[in-house]
Amino acid sequence: MAMLPFKPTPFFANKNRAFWNLQTLGWAGALALRGISGLANGQPISFLVPIIIATITGYSISLVMGVIYQTLIDRKPLVTWGVTLIVLLAGSALYAFVDAWVATLYRPGSDSNFTAILLGAFYLDLTLLGAWSALYYAINFFLRIEEQQDQMLRLENQATSAQLAMLRYQLNPHFLFNTLNSISTLVLLKQTEPANAMLSRLSSFLRYTLANEPTARVTLAQEVETLKLYLDIEKMRFEERLRAHFEIEPNAANALLPSLLLQPLVENAIKYAVTPKEDGADITISAQLIGPLLRITVTDTGPGLKKQGTTANASTGVGLANIRDRLSQAYEDNHRFETRSSPGGGYSVIIEIPFETREQRQLQA
């Protein structure tokens, strides 16, 4: 994708500069239109002098009107529109008087009297300043609506981030309690070397989790490394009963996903597949690209849910419910979360999310 050599900024990013740009361009356009129209109708070049004076007058009067409108825009509608009408009529009358006076100075032999010129100028100037006023309010109301929408979007994003952070923070205490309980047991049994090894691995795992923001997204490769740290801790407890396998396609390794998304799934598999069986169970974490989607599957060879008297789609506790909520917060309806339990044993969790890389997110940002 070709990149622009400069970063474009919105026209109304600086409201003050945008006002002066529109004010200058608008009145310059009015001057050009009236001047070209007069010259096209055979007016002499001196005709431009009263047009220039009229434009300067309109420019100045509209500036005063803009200051007044700025104080009226936040008032009650009756006050805003009532005072606006009075200001518009007063400004148009002043504008018309200056136009008529200048016209009599430059056309002393004209058959039209001052009153007729004044009335004609008033109609023209009222139309011009009325259009200016309507445009002023329209632009300002539009900008205020956009500001409100941006504020609502920021509040929604903050609420979503807070929800994601809350869901992420549910995981660490749950896992930490189990690990510290195991370390305590090893200490009581005076198995200091395994206890020290478990503490060291726990430190590495927590260092990783604390280094990432709760709402951050990490690559699948980073998430797998975190899972290996977690599994190293659990293998201290279950030894050969816990057999983990990773089947990650190379083209899926750079895919982004919420941090610590898979750890609760593996923890569930350990709890419901490895713990109940004397010979333990195999846990397989696989990932592959399916078109524009990243599919992640966590499968175990445990007894499955049906042998525990539950349905295939039931949550096995905090872990799966947490994952559902985090996926809904992060991807809304643009994801898939499915659980399967085989009649002969075994349980699978399938997640599909949009495939995106860090580079793609940076380009979108």
Coordinates of C-alpha atoms in Angstrom, one line a residue:
M1 CA 0.0 0.0 0.0
A2 CA 1.4 3.4 -1.0
M3 CA 1.8 5.8 1.8
L4 CA 1.1 9.6 1.6
P5 CA 4.2 11.8 2.0
F6 CA 2.3 13.8 4.5
K7 CA -0.4 13.2 7.1
P8 CA -3.7 14.8 6.2
T9 CA -5.6 16.6 8.9
P10 CA -9.3 17.3 9.1
F11 CA -10.4 20.7 7.9
F12 CA -12.1 21.5 11.2
A13 CA -9.3 20.1 13.4
N14 CA -8.5 23.8 14.2
K15 CA -11.9 25.5 14.4
N16 CA -10.5 29.0 14.6
R17 CA -8.4 28.6 11.5
A18 CA -11.3 26.9 9.7
F19 CA -13.6 29.8 10.5
W20 CA -11.1 32.4 9.1
N21 CA -10.5 30.2 6.0
L22 CA -14.3 29.9 5.3
Q23 CA -14.9 33.6 6.1
T24 CA -12.2 34.8 3.7
L25 CA -13.0 32.3 0.9
G26 CA -16.8 33.0 1.2
W27 CA -16.6 36.8 1.0
A28 CA -13.9 36.5 -1.7
G29 CA -16.2 34.3 -3.7
A30 CA -19.1 36.8 -3.2
L31 CA -16.8 39.7 -4.4
A32 CA -15.7 37.7 -7.5
L33 CA -19.3 36.7 -8.4
R34 CA -20.7 40.3 -8.1
G35 CA -17.6 41.7 -9.9
I36 CA -17.7 39.3 -12.8
S37 CA -21.5 39.7 -13.1
G38 CA -21.2 43.5 -13.3
L39 CA -18.4 43.5 -15.8
A40 CA -20.2 40.9 -17.9
N41 CA -23.2 43.3 -18.0
G42 CA -21.1 46.2 -19.4
Q43 CA -20.4 48.0 -16.1
P44 CA -17.2 50.2 -16.1
I45 CA -14.1 49.1 -14.1
S46 CA -14.9 51.7 -11.5
F47 CA -18.0 49.6 -10.7
L48 CA -15.6 47.4 -8.7
V49 CA -15.0 50.1 -6.1
P50 CA -18.4 50.0 -4.4
I51 CA -18.4 46.2 -4.7
I52 CA -15.1 46.0 -2.8
I53 CA -16.4 48.4 -0.2
A54 CA -19.6 46.4 0.1
T55 CA -17.6 43.2 0.5
I56 CA -15.4 44.7 3.2
T57 CA -18.5 46.0 5.0
G58 CA -20.2 42.6 4.9
Y59 CA -17.0 40.9 6.0
S60 CA -16.8 43.2 9.0
I61 CA -20.5 43.0 10.0
S62 CA -20.5 39.2 9.7
L63 CA -17.5 39.1 12.1
V64 CA -19.5 41.0 14.7
M65 CA -22.5 38.8 14.1
G66 CA -20.3 35.7 14.6
V67 CA -19.2 36.9 18.0
I68 CA -22.9 37.4 19.0
Y69 CA -23.9 34.1 17.6
Q70 CA -21.2 32.3 19.5
T71 CA -22.8 33.5 22.8
L72 CA -26.3 32.6 21.6
I73 CA -25.6 29.0 20.3
D74 CA -25.9 27.4 23.8
R75 CA -29.0 29.3 24.9
K76 CA -32.6 28.2 24.8
P77 CA -34.0 27.9 21.2
L78 CA -36.4 30.8 21.7
V79 CA -33.6 33.1 22.9
T80 CA -31.2 31.9 20.2
W81 CA -33.5 32.3 17.2
G82 CA -35.2 35.4 18.5
V83 CA -32.0 37.4 19.2
T84 CA -30.5 36.0 16.0
L85 CA -33.4 37.4 14.0
I86 CA -32.9 40.8 15.6
V87 CA -29.2 40.8 15.0
L88 CA -29.7 39.7 11.4
L89 CA -32.2 42.5 10.7
A90 CA -30.0 45.1 12.4
G91 CA -26.9 43.9 10.5
S92 CA -28.7 43.8 7.2
A93 CA -30.1 47.4 7.8
L94 CA -26.6 48.7 8.6
Y95 CA -25.1 46.8 5.6
A96 CA -27.9 48.2 3.3
F97 CA -27.4 51.8 4.6
V98 CA -23.6 51.7 3.8
D99 CA -24.3 50.2 0.4
A100 CA -26.9 52.8 -0.5
W101 CA -24.7 55.7 0.8
V102 CA -21.7 54.4 -1.3
A103 CA -24.0 53.9 -4.3
T104 CA -25.2 57.6 -4.2
L105 CA -21.6 58.8 -3.9
Y106 CA -20.5 56.9 -7.0
R107 CA -23.7 57.5 -9.0
P108 CA -24.8 61.0 -8.2
G109 CA -26.8 61.4 -11.4
S110 CA -28.9 58.3 -10.8
D111 CA -32.7 58.6 -11.2
S112 CA -33.3 56.3 -8.1
N113 CA -33.7 58.1 -4.8
F114 CA -31.9 57.0 -1.6
T115 CA -34.9 55.2 -0.2
A116 CA -35.3 53.0 -3.3
I117 CA -31.6 52.1 -3.3
L118 CA -31.8 51.4 0.5
L119 CA -34.7 49.0 0.1
G120 CA -33.1 47.2 -2.8
A121 CA -29.8 46.9 -0.9
F122 CA -31.6 45.7 2.2
Y123 CA -33.2 42.8 0.3
L124 CA -29.9 41.8 -1.2
D125 CA -27.9 42.1 2.0
L126 CA -30.6 40.4 4.1
T127 CA -30.4 37.4 1.7
L128 CA -26.5 37.4 1.9
L129 CA -26.3 37.7 5.7
G130 CA -29.2 35.3 6.1
A131 CA -27.3 32.7 4.1
W132 CA -24.1 33.4 6.1
S133 CA -26.0 33.0 9.4
A134 CA -27.6 29.8 8.3
L135 CA -24.2 28.4 7.3
Y136 CA -22.6 29.5 10.5
Y137 CA -25.2 27.7 12.7
A138 CA -25.3 24.6 10.4
I139 CA -21.5 24.2 10.6
N140 CA -21.4 24.8 14.4
F141 CA -24.3 22.4 15.1
F142 CA -22.7 19.8 12.9
L143 CA -19.4 20.2 14.8
R144 CA -21.1 19.9 18.2
I145 CA -22.9 16.7 17.1
E146 CA -19.6 15.3 16.0
E147 CA -18.0 16.2 19.3
Q148 CA -20.8 14.5 21.2
Q149 CA -20.5 11.4 19.0
D150 CA -16.7 11.4 19.6
Q151 CA -17.2 11.8 23.3
M152 CA -19.8 8.9 23.3
L153 CA -17.3 6.7 21.4
R154 CA -14.5 7.5 23.8
L155 CA -16.8 6.7 26.8
E156 CA -17.8 3.4 25.1
N157 CA -14.2 2.5 24.4
Q158 CA -13.3 3.3 28.0
A159 CA -16.1 1.1 29.2
T160 CA -15.0 -1.7 26.9
S161 CA -11.4 -1.4 28.0
A162 CA -12.5 -1.4 31.7
Q163 CA -14.6 -4.5 31.1
L164 CA -11.7 -6.3 29.3
A165 CA -9.3 -5.4 32.0
M166 CA -11.7 -6.7 34.7
L167 CA -12.1 -10.0 32.8
R168 CA -8.3 -10.3 32.4
Y169 CA -7.7 -9.6 36.0
Q170 CA -10.1 -12.5 37.0
L171 CA -7.5 -15.0 35.6
N172 CA -4.4 -14.2 37.6
P173 CA -5.8 -14.7 41.1
H174 CA -7.5 -18.0 40.1
F175 CA -4.2 -19.4 38.7
L176 CA -2.1 -17.8 41.4
F177 CA -4.1 -19.4 44.2
N178 CA -3.6 -22.9 42.7
T179 CA 0.1 -22.4 42.1
L180 CA 0.8 -21.0 45.5
N181 CA -1.1 -23.8 47.1
S182 CA 1.1 -26.3 45.2
I183 CA 4.2 -24.5 46.3
S184 CA 3.0 -24.5 49.9
T185 CA 2.4 -28.3 49.7
L186 CA 6.0 -28.8 48.4
V187 CA 7.4 -26.7 51.2
L188 CA 5.5 -28.7 53.8
L189 CA 6.9 -31.9 52.3
K190 CA 10.4 -30.3 52.4
Q191 CA 10.8 -30.6 48.6
T192 CA 12.7 -27.4 48.3
E193 CA 14.2 -27.9 44.8
P194 CA 10.8 -28.4 43.1
A195 CA 9.3 -25.5 45.2
N196 CA 12.2 -23.2 44.1
A197 CA 11.8 -24.3 40.4
M198 CA 8.0 -23.7 40.6
L199 CA 8.6 -20.3 42.1
S200 CA 11.1 -19.4 39.4
R201 CA 8.6 -20.4 36.7
L202 CA 5.8 -18.6 38.4
S203 CA 8.0 -15.5 38.5
S204 CA 8.6 -15.7 34.7
F205 CA 4.9 -16.2 34.0
L206 CA 3.9 -13.2 36.2
R207 CA 6.6 -11.0 34.7
Y208 CA 5.1 -11.6 31.3
T209 CA 1.5 -11.0 32.4
L210 CA 2.4 -7.8 34.2
A211 CA 4.4 -6.5 31.2
N212 CA 1.3 -6.5 29.0
E213 CA -1.6 -4.2 29.3
P214 CA -4.9 -6.1 30.2
T215 CA -6.5 -4.9 27.0
A216 CA -3.4 -5.4 24.8
R217 CA -3.3 -7.9 22.0
V218 CA -0.3 -10.1 21.5
T219 CA 0.8 -12.4 18.7
L220 CA -0.1 -16.1 18.8
A221 CA 3.6 -16.9 19.1
Q222 CA 3.8 -14.8 22.3
E223 CA 0.6 -16.4 23.6
V224 CA 2.1 -19.9 23.0
E225 CA 5.3 -18.9 24.9
T226 CA 3.1 -17.8 27.8
L227 CA 1.2 -21.1 27.7
K228 CA 4.5 -23.0 27.8
L229 CA 5.5 -21.1 30.9
Y230 CA 2.2 -22.0 32.5
L231 CA 2.5 -25.6 31.5
D232 CA 6.0 -25.8 32.9
I233 CA 4.5 -24.9 36.2
E234 CA 1.6 -27.4 35.9
K235 CA 4.0 -30.2 34.9
M236 CA 5.7 -29.8 38.2
R237 CA 2.4 -30.9 39.7
F238 CA 1.3 -33.6 37.3
E239 CA 4.6 -34.7 35.8
E240 CA 4.0 -37.4 33.0
R241 CA 0.2 -37.2 33.4
L242 CA 0.2 -33.9 31.6
R243 CA 1.1 -34.2 28.0
A244 CA 0.9 -31.0 26.0
H245 CA 1.2 -30.7 22.2
F246 CA 1.4 -27.6 20.0
E247 CA 0.4 -27.6 16.3
I248 CA 0.8 -24.0 15.2
E249 CA 0.9 -23.2 11.5
P250 CA 3.8 -20.9 10.7
N251 CA 1.5 -18.4 8.8
A252 CA -0.7 -18.1 11.9
A253 CA 2.1 -17.3 14.4
N254 CA 1.9 -13.5 13.8
A255 CA -1.9 -13.3 14.3
L256 CA -3.0 -11.0 17.1
L257 CA -5.4 -12.1 19.9
P258 CA -6.2 -10.8 23.4
S259 CA -3.4 -11.7 25.9
L260 CA -4.0 -14.7 28.1
L261 CA -7.0 -15.8 26.0
L262 CA -5.9 -19.5 25.9
Q263 CA -4.6 -20.0 29.4
P264 CA -8.1 -20.5 30.9
L265 CA -8.9 -23.1 28.2
V266 CA -5.7 -25.1 29.1
E267 CA -6.4 -24.7 32.8
N268 CA -9.9 -26.1 32.2
A269 CA -8.5 -29.0 30.3
I270 CA -6.1 -29.8 33.1
K271 CA -8.9 -29.6 35.7
Y272 CA -11.4 -31.7 33.8
A273 CA -9.2 -34.0 31.8
V274 CA -5.8 -34.5 33.5
T275 CA -6.9 -34.4 37.2
P276 CA -9.7 -37.1 37.1
K277 CA -7.6 -39.7 35.2
E278 CA -4.8 -41.7 36.8
D279 CA -2.9 -41.8 33.5
G280 CA -3.6 -38.2 32.8
A281 CA -4.5 -36.8 29.4
D282 CA -3.1 -35.2 26.2
I283 CA -3.9 -31.6 25.6
T284 CA -3.4 -30.3 22.0
I285 CA -3.3 -26.6 21.1
S286 CA -3.6 -26.1 17.4
A287 CA -4.0 -23.0 15.2
Q288 CA -4.5 -22.4 11.5
L289 CA -5.8 -19.9 9.1
I290 CA -9.2 -20.5 7.5
G291 CA -9.5 -17.8 4.9
P292 CA -9.7 -14.4 6.7
L293 CA -10.1 -16.1 10.1
L294 CA -7.8 -17.5 12.7
R295 CA -9.0 -20.8 14.1
I296 CA -7.7 -22.0 17.5
T297 CA -8.6 -25.4 18.9
V298 CA -7.8 -26.7 22.4
T299 CA -8.5 -30.4 22.6
D300 CA -8.1 -32.9 25.5
T301 CA -8.4 -36.6 25.8
G302 CA -10.3 -36.5 29.1
P303 CA -13.6 -38.1 30.0
G304 CA -15.6 -35.3 28.3
L305 CA -18.6 -33.4 29.6
K306 CA -21.3 -35.9 29.1
K307 CA -19.8 -38.3 31.5
Q308 CA -19.9 -35.5 34.0
G309 CA -23.7 -35.1 33.5
T310 CA -23.5 -31.8 31.6
T311 CA -24.4 -30.7 28.1
A312 CA -21.9 -30.0 25.4
N313 CA -22.3 -26.3 25.4
A314 CA -22.3 -25.8 29.2
S315 CA -19.6 -23.7 30.8
T316 CA -17.2 -25.6 32.9
G317 CA -16.7 -22.6 35.2
V318 CA -15.2 -19.2 35.3
G319 CA -12.7 -20.0 32.5
L320 CA -15.0 -20.5 29.6
A321 CA -17.5 -17.8 30.7
N322 CA -14.6 -15.4 30.9
I323 CA -13.4 -16.3 27.4
R324 CA -16.9 -15.8 26.0
D325 CA -17.2 -12.4 27.6
R326 CA -13.7 -11.3 26.4
L327 CA -14.4 -12.4 22.8
S328 CA -17.7 -10.6 22.8
Q329 CA -16.1 -7.4 24.2
A330 CA -13.2 -7.6 21.7
Y331 CA -14.9 -8.8 18.5
E332 CA -18.7 -8.3 19.2
D333 CA -20.5 -10.7 16.9
N334 CA -17.5 -11.2 14.6
H335 CA -16.2 -14.4 16.2
R336 CA -17.1 -18.0 16.9
F337 CA -16.8 -19.8 20.2
E338 CA -17.9 -23.5 20.2
T339 CA -17.4 -26.4 22.6
R340 CA -17.7 -30.1 21.6
S341 CA -17.7 -33.2 23.7
S342 CA -17.2 -36.6 22.0
P343 CA -19.3 -39.6 23.2
G344 CA -16.2 -41.7 23.6
G345 CA -14.4 -39.1 25.6
G346 CA -12.5 -35.9 24.9
Y347 CA -13.5 -32.3 24.8
S348 CA -12.7 -29.5 22.4
V349 CA -13.0 -25.7 22.4
I350 CA -13.0 -24.0 19.0
I351 CA -12.3 -20.2 18.6
E352 CA -12.4 -18.3 15.4
I353 CA -11.5 -14.6 15.2
P354 CA -10.6 -12.3 12.4
F355 CA -7.0 -12.7 11.3
E356 CA -5.0 -9.5 11.7
T357 CA -1.3 -8.7 12.3
R358 CA 0.3 -5.8 14.2
E359 CA 1.3 -4.2 10.8
Q360 CA -2.4 -4.3 9.7
R361 CA -3.5 -2.6 12.9
Q362 CA -0.9 0.1 12.6
L363 CA -2.0 0.8 9.0
Q364 CA -5.6 1.0 10.1
A365 CA -4.7 3.3 12.9

